[in-house]
XYZ file of C-alpha atoms in Angstrom:
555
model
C 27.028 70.974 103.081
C 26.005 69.256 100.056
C 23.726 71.093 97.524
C 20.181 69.777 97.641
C 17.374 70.491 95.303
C 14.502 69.704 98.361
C 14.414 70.559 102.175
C 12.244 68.410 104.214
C 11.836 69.891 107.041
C 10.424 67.552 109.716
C 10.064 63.586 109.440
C 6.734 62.577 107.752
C 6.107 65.484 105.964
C 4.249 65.256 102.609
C 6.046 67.816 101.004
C 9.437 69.457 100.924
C 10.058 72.751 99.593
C 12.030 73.598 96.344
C 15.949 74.971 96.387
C 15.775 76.231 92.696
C 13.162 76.159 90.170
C 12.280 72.482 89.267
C 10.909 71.089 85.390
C 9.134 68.528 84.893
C 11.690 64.848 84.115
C 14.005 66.567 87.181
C 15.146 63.972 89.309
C 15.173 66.044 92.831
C 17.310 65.264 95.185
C 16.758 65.793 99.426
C 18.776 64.174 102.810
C 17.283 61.079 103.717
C 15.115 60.404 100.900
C 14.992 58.921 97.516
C 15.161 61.139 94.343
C 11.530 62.391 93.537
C 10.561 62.904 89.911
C 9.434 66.042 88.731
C 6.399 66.042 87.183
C 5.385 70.275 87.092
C 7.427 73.097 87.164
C 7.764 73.888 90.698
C 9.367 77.429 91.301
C 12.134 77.877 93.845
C 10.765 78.223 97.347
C 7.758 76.033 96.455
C 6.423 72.945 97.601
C 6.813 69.806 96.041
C 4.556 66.661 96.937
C 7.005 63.606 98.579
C 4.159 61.127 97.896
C 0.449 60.638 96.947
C -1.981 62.871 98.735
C -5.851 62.050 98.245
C -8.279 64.904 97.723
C -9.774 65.690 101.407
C -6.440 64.591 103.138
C -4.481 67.052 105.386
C -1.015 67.725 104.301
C 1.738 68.047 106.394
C 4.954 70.622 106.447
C 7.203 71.398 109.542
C 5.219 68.387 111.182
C 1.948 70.353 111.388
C -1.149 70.301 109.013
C -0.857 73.295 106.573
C -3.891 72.343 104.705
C -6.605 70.247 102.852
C -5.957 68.686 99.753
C -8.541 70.147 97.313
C -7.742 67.331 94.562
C -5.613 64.328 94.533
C -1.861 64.905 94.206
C 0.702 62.505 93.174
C 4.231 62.527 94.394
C 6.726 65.199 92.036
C 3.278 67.730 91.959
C 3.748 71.531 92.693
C 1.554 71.764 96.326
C 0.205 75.396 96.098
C -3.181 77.187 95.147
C -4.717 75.074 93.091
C -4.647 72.127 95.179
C -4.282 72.724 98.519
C -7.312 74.640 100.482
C -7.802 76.579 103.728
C -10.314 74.485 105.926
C -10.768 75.338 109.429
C -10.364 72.806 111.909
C -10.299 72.089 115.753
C -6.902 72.654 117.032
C -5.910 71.343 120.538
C -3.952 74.695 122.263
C -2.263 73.474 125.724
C -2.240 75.752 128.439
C 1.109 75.586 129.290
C 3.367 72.873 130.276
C 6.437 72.898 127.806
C 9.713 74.569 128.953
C 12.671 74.859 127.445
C 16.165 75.633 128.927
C 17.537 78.318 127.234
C 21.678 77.725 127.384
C 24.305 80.043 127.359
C 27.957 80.477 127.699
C 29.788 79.848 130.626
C 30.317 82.892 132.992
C 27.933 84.724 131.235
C 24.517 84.336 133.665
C 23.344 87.628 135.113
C 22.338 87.066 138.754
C 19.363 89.695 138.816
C 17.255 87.447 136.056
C 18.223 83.864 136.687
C 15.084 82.337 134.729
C 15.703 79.563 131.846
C 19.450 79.927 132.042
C 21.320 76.957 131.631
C 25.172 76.865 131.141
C 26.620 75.508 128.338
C 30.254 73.954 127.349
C 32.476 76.215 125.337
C 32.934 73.435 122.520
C 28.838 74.336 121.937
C 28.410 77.003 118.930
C 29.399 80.434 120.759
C 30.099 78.538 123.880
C 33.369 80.281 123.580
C 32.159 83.483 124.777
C 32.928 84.376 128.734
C 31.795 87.614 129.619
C 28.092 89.017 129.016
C 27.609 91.334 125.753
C 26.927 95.497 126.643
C 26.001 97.799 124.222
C 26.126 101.478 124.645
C 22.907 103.263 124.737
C 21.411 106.232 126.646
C 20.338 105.530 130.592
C 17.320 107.550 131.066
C 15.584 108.459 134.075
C 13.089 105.884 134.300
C 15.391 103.175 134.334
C 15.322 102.264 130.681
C 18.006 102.133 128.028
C 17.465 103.755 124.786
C 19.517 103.082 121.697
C 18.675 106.372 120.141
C 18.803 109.799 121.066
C 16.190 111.786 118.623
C 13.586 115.146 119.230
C 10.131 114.112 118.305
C 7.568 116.521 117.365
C 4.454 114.057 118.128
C 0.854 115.502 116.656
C -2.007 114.695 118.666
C -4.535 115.281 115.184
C -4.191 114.947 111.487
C -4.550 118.560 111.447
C -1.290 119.439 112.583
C 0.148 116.592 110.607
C 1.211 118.913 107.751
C 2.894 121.892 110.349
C 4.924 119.121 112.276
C 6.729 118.123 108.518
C 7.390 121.583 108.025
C 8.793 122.253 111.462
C 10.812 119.181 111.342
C 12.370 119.964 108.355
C 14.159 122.297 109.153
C 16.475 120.180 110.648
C 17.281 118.226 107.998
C 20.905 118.098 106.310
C 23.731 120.203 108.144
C 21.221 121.488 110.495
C 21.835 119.105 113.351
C 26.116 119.216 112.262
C 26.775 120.692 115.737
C 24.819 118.261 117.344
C 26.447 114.916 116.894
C 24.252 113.131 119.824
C 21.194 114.185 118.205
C 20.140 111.720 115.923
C 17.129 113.567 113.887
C 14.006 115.732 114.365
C 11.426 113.146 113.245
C 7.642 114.661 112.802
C 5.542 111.389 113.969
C 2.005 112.105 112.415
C -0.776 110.252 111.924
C -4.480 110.443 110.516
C -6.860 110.219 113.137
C -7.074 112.261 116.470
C -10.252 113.665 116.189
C -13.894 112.325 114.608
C -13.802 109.354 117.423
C -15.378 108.232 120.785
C -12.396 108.743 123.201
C -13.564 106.299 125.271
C -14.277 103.458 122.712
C -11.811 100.841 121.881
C -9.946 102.827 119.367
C -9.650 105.946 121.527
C -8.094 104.583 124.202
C -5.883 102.598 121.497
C -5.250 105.781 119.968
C -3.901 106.942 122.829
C -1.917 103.922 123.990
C 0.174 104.779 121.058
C 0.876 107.935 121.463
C 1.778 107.752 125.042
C 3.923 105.421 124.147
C 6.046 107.282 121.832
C 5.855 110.363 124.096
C 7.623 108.021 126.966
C 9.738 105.961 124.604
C 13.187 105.667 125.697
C 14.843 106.753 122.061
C 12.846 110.121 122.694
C 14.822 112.680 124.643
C 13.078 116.006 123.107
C 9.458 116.342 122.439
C 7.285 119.055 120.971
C 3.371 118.123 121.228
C 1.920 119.754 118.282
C -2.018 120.005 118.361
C -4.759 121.649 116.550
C -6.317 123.226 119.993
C -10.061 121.699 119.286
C -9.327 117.854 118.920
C -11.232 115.404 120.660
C -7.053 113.904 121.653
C -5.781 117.014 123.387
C -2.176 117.708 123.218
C -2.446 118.068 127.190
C -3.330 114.474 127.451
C 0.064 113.544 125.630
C 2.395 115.796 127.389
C 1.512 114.929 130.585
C 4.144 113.419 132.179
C 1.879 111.483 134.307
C 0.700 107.921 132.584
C -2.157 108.023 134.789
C -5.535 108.615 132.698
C -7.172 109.966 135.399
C -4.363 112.804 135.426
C -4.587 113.150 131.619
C -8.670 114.493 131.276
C -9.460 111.709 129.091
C -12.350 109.388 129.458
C -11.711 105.522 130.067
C -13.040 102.026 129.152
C -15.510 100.768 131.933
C -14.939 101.375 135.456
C -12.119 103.647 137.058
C -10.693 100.386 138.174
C -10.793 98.824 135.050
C -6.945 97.625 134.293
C -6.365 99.396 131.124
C -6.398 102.860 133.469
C -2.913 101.471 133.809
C -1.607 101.102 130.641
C -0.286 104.144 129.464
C 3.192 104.867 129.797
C 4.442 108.071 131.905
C 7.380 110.064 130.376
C 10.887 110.089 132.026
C 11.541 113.169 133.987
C 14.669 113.919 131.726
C 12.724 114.171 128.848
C 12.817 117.517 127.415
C 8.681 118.243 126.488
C 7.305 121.209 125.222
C 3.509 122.034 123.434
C 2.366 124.036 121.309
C -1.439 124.420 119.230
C -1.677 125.973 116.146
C -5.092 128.013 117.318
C -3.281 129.527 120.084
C 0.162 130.137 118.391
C -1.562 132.325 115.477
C -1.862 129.580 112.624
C 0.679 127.623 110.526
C 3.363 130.141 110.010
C 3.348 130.851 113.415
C 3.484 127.574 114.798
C 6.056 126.774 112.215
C 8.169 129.640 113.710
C 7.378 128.874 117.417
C 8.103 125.034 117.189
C 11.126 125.526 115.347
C 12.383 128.051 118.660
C 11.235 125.049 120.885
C 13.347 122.789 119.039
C 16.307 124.611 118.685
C 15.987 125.226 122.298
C 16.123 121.613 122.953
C 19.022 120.842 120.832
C 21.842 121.563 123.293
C 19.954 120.057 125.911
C 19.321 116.558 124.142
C 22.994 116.504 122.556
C 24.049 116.713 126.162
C 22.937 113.306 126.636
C 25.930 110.411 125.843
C 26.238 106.569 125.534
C 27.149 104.736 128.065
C 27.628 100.973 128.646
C 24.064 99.195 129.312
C 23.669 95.154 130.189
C 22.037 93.109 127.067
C 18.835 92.770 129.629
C 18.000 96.476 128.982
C 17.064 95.297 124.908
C 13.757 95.161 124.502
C 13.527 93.168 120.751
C 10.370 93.941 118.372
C 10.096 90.834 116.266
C 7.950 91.424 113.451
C 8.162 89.973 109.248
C 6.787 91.218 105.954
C 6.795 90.243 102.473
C 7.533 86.588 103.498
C 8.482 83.923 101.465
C 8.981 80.096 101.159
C 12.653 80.339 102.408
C 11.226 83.196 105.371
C 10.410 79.903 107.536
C 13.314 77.985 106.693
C 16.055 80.491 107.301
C 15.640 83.858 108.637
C 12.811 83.275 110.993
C 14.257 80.399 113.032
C 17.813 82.429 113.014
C 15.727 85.495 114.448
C 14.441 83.053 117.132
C 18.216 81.771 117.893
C 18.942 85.341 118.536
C 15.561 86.021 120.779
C 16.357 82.927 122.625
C 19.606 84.266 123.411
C 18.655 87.281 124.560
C 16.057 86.069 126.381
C 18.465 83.708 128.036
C 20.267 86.972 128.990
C 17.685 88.243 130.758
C 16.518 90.755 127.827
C 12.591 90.901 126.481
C 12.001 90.087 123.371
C 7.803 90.354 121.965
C 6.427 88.475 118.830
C 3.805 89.950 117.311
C 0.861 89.987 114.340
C -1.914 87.783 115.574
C -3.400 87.287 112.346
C -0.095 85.686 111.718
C 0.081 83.258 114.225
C -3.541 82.013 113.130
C -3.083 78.014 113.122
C 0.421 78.179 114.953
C -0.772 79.453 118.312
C -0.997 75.832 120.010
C 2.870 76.066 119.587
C 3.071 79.286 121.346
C 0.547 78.226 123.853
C 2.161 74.970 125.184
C 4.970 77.587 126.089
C 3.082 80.065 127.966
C 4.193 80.435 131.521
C 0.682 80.158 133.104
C -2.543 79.022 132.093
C -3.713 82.563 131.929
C -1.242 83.803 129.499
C -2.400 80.901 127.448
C -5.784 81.991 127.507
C -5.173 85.755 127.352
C -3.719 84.580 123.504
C -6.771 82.779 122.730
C -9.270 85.224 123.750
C -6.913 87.532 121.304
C -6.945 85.153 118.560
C -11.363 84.514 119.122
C -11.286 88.388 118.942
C -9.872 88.258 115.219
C -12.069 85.654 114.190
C -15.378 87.812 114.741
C -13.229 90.947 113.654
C -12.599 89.754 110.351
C -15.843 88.305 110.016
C -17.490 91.713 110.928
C -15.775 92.539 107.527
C -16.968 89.688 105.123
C -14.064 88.015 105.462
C -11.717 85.007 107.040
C -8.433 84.601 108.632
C -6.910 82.608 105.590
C -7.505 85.885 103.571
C -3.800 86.962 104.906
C -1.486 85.510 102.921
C -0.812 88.407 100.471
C -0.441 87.777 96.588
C 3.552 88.024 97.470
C 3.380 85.902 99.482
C 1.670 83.284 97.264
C 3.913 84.149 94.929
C 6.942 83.369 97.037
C 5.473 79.682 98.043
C 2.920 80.212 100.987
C -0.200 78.757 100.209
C -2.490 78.998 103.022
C -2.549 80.838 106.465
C -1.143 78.189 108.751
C 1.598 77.204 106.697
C 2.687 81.249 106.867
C 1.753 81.282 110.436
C 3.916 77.853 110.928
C 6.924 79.715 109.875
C 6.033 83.452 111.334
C 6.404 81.717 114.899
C 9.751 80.445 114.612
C 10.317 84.383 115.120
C 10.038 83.684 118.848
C 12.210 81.077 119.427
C 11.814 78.168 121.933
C 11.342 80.198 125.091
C 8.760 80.243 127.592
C 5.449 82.612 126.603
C 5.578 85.023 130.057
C 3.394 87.313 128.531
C 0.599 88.697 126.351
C -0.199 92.451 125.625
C -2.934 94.494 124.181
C -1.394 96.621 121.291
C 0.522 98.955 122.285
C 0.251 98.128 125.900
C 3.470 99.045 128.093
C 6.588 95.814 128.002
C 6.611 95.454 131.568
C 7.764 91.611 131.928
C 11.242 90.634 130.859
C 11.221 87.645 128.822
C 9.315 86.439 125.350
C 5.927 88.041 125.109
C 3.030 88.756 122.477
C 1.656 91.698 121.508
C -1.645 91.567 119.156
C -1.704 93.620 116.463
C -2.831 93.142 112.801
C -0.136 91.832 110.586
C -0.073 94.834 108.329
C 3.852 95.684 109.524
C 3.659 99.856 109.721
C 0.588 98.978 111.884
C 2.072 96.327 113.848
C 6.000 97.313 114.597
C 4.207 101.003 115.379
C 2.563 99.174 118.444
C 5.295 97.087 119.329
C 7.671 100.668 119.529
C 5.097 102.500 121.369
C 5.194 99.216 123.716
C 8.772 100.381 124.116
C 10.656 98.205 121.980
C 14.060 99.861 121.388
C 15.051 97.644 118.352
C 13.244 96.113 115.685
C 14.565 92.783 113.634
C 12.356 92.639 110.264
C 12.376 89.629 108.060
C 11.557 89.822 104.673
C 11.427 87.266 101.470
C 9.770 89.304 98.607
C 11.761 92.648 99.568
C 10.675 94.833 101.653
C 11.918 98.150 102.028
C 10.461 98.720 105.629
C 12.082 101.277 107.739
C 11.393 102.535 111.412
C 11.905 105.531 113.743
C 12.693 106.314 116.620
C 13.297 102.514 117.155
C 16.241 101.048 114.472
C 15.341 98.144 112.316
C 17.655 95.929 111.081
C 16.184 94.103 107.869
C 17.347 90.032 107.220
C 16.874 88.682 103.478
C 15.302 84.884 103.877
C 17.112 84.327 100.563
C 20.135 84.926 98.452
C 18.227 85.915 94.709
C 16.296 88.422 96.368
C 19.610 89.572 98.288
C 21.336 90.204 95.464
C 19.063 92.429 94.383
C 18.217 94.453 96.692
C 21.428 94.410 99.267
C 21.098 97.736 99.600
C 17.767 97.609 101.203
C 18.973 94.704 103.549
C 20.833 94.375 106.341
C 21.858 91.127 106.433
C 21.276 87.949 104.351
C 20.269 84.779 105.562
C 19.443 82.892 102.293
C 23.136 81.411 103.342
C 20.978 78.977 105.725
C 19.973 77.227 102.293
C 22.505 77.803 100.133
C 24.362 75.833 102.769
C 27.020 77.957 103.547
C 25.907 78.535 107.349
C 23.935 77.139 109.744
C 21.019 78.645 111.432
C 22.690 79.061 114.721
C 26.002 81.074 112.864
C 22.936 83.542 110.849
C 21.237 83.783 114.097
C 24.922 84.757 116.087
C 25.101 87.292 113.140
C 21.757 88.767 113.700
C 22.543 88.838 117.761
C 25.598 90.993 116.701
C 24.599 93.381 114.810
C 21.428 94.263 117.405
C 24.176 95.053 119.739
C 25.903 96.896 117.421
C 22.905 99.030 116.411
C 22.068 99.127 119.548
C 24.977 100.831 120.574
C 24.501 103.165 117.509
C 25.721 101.891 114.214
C 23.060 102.656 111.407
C 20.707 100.353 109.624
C 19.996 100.608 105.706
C 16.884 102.165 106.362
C 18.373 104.455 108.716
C 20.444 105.481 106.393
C 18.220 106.397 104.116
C 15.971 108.470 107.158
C 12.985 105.937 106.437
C 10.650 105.521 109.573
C 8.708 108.559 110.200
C 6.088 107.626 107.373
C 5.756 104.126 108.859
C 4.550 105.287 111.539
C 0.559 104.086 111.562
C -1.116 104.081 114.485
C -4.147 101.034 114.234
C -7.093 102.291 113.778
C -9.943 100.973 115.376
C -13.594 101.391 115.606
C -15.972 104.239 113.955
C -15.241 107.355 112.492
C -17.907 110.250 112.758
């Protein structure tokens, strides 16, 4: 491929975005257009205007209105801050109606989940392939596939937060050397537990969350670690039962109200064990006692082993931070080639961060598989806009300074590029946060777009992988669930390659195509899947990002 100094990413765009840093007299080159002149520095990943632009005028990038131009700009301008404006504006958001085949190789259609599967010819990039991918991961009882094996010690207050560290680090270094299916002791603690209505909003959130992780599928040991007075107690998390009613915790509205059903009940070959610090003695005493329970669960956990699981047992977190200019362009849409294809499979794969899809939504809506999924989104989104209101402030606030910095001007032109996450496949779902991933397929999970906050949600929804895009850097890591990190760009790459998994600033640098980053990115979830480590992993980062979102009073 040619090297370009401008992508233009759709056909009537008013701007195209900026392959290296641009000064003024440049004569910029893009595909199917004339050389524009240069006439301010425009940094790489930054928008430059293809033609005039009157103040009050939307302007358009990947085909969709981005913004309002706040003065008038003349072709060869940098498009950014201080001339292009947030304005809210009626946005038409189909119910449905748009679906896309989603193709894959020959031979390779699984009979049990024969939705959006087309076949496709083997000269078709990775048409080649003939038989469907496995990975090796850990059958549990419940029917699910985890791709980790790990002993949790799960606190059900902040005030056990700091005896759960202690416990769990006593497993840390050649501790776990005899144990080679065993892949940590991870103390999951949080900040909240106690000082809230149980039955509000945020309790039953709260407790969502926990659940979750108690059940997930990468959990095989777990020690519930409690004060003994919290208004959470540890009872209600090692239940195994995921009915509330078993649990002796209040619920929202009636006892037939549907979120009674959406906490997730722990496989019967999970290893559980509890413990309070009141009733164990104190600290040093519960330090002692949990680290028995543990060690007692060791053998028992290691005894569990990999075997070979279908693709359709993935269950894909798709989540983004620190995004850039290039996040849009290149890793995003190769993220959604590799969603679509294991969608195709007959694997689940959930998009998330509602604030993020702010201004985008009408494209995930037109995909949604009934009109009430469609409208499930849009009550979600209406929810945010009186949320952030409640707290002086609007959706457009999002975009972080980082990401100004990187090129992303307003909320729907991050939002325009945060969907591409997901793909082209049909919407079949929409969850509360942390809600149980019951429907194979693409779904949505709302949750802010702070990414601790978010991919915690998405794991306790039972994601067992995580892909995490990043343009500015980020050194986001998670646990139980692995989380393989793409670079949207080469520079940043480069720098930071240790921190990243994989790079896919190649997509603009020209030296691979989307679909080839996005075959990449499908490869290494199987491989991590079936066990190889991620950077972050590596490095044992996850337990701290581990945020639970917290809603609704304190008292």
């Amino acid at each position: 491929m040619p090297e370009v100094d401008l992508l233009v990413l759709r056909e009537g765009d008013d701007v195209a975005v900026a392959t290296r840093d641009l000064n003024p007299g440049d004569r910029a080159t893009a595909p199917g257009t004339g050389p524009v002149a240069v006439g301010q520095p425009v940094p790489r990943g930054h928008k430059i205007a293809l033609r005039a632009v009157p103040a009050g005028a939307e302007v358009h990038k990947y085909g969709q209105v981005i913004g309002v131009a706040t003065t008038d700009i003349a072709p060869g301008d940098h498009v950014h801050t201080h001339n292009l404006g947030f304005e809210e504006s009626a946005r038409e958001a189909p119910l449905g109606g748009t679906h896309t085949d989603l193709p894959l190789p020959d031979g390779a259609a699984d009979p049990r989940c024969p939705r959006q599967v087309t076949r496709r010819s083997a000269d078709t990039p990775g048409g080649a392939d003939s038989a469907r991918p496995t990975f090796r991961g850990y059958r549990r009882a419940d029917g699910r596939v985890g791709t980790r094996n790990f002993v949790a010690i799960l606190t059900s207050v902040n005030c056990s937060a700091s005896t759960a560290k202690m416990i769990a680090d006593q497993f840390r270094g050649a501790a776990l050397d005899e144990f080679g299916n065993v892949d940590g002791v991870i103390a999951l603690t949080h900040t909240s537990g106690c000082g809230l209505v149980p039955d509000s909003e945020g309790g039953q959130v709260l407790l969502r969350t926990l659940r979750g992780y108690a059940a997930h599928p990468n959990v095989a040991g777990l020690l519930v670690l409690g004060l003994g007075c919290e208004m959470v107690p540890g009872a209600a998390l090692s239940a195994r039962s995921g009915q509330v009613a078993d649990l002796g915790m209040p619920t929202v509205g009636a006892p037939d109200d549907t979120r009674s059903g959406l906490l997730a009940a722990i496989p019967d070959d999970t290893v559980v064990r509890s413990l309070t610090i009141q009733d164990a003695g104190g600290v040093r005493a519960s330090v002692r006692a949990g680290v028995a329970a543990v060690r007692a669960m060791l053998p028992l956990v290691n005894a569990r082993e990999r075997v070979d699981c279908d693709v359709s047992e993935l269950v894909l977190a798709l989540n983004c931070g620190g995004s850039d200019g290039y996040s849009g362009i290149t890793a995003n849409p190769a993220l959604g080639w590799a969603s679509d294809r294991l969608v195709a499979y007959g694997g689940t794969s959930v998009l998330a961060e509602t604030p993020e899809v702010y201004g985008a939504e009408h494209l995930l809506t037109a995909r949604a598989t009934s009109p009430g999924v469609a409208k499930k989104l849009l009550d979600r989104i209406d929810w945010w806009r009186g949320y952030v209101a409640a707290g002086g402030g609007t959706l457009d606030n999002n975009p972080s300074p980082g990401n100004k910095a990187g090129g992303l001007t307003t909320i729907l032109e991050k939002s325009l590029g945060a969907v591409a996450k997901g793909g082209q496949a049909d919407l079949g779902a929409v969850y509360e946060y942390a809600e149980p991933i019951t429907e194979r397929g693409f779904g949505f999970m709302d949750t802010p777009g702070y990414d601790p906050v978010s991919v915690t949600g998405l794991v306790a929804g039972g994601a067992n992988v995580v892909v995490f895009t990043t343009g500015r850097g980020s050194v986001f890591g998670c646990r139980p669930t692995p989380s393989i990190k793409v670079a949207t760009n080469t520079p940043m790459y480069s720098v930071m390659s240790e921190d990243m998994d994989l790079n896919a600033g190649v997509i603009v640098d020209g030296t691979a195509t989307v679909a080839e980053v996005g075959r990449q990115i499908f490869d290494r979830i199987l491989a991590v899947a079936s066990g190889e480590q991620t950077v972050s992993e590596e490095l044992e980062i996850g337990a701290e990002e581990f945020i639970p979102w917290h809603l609704g009073a304190v008292t």
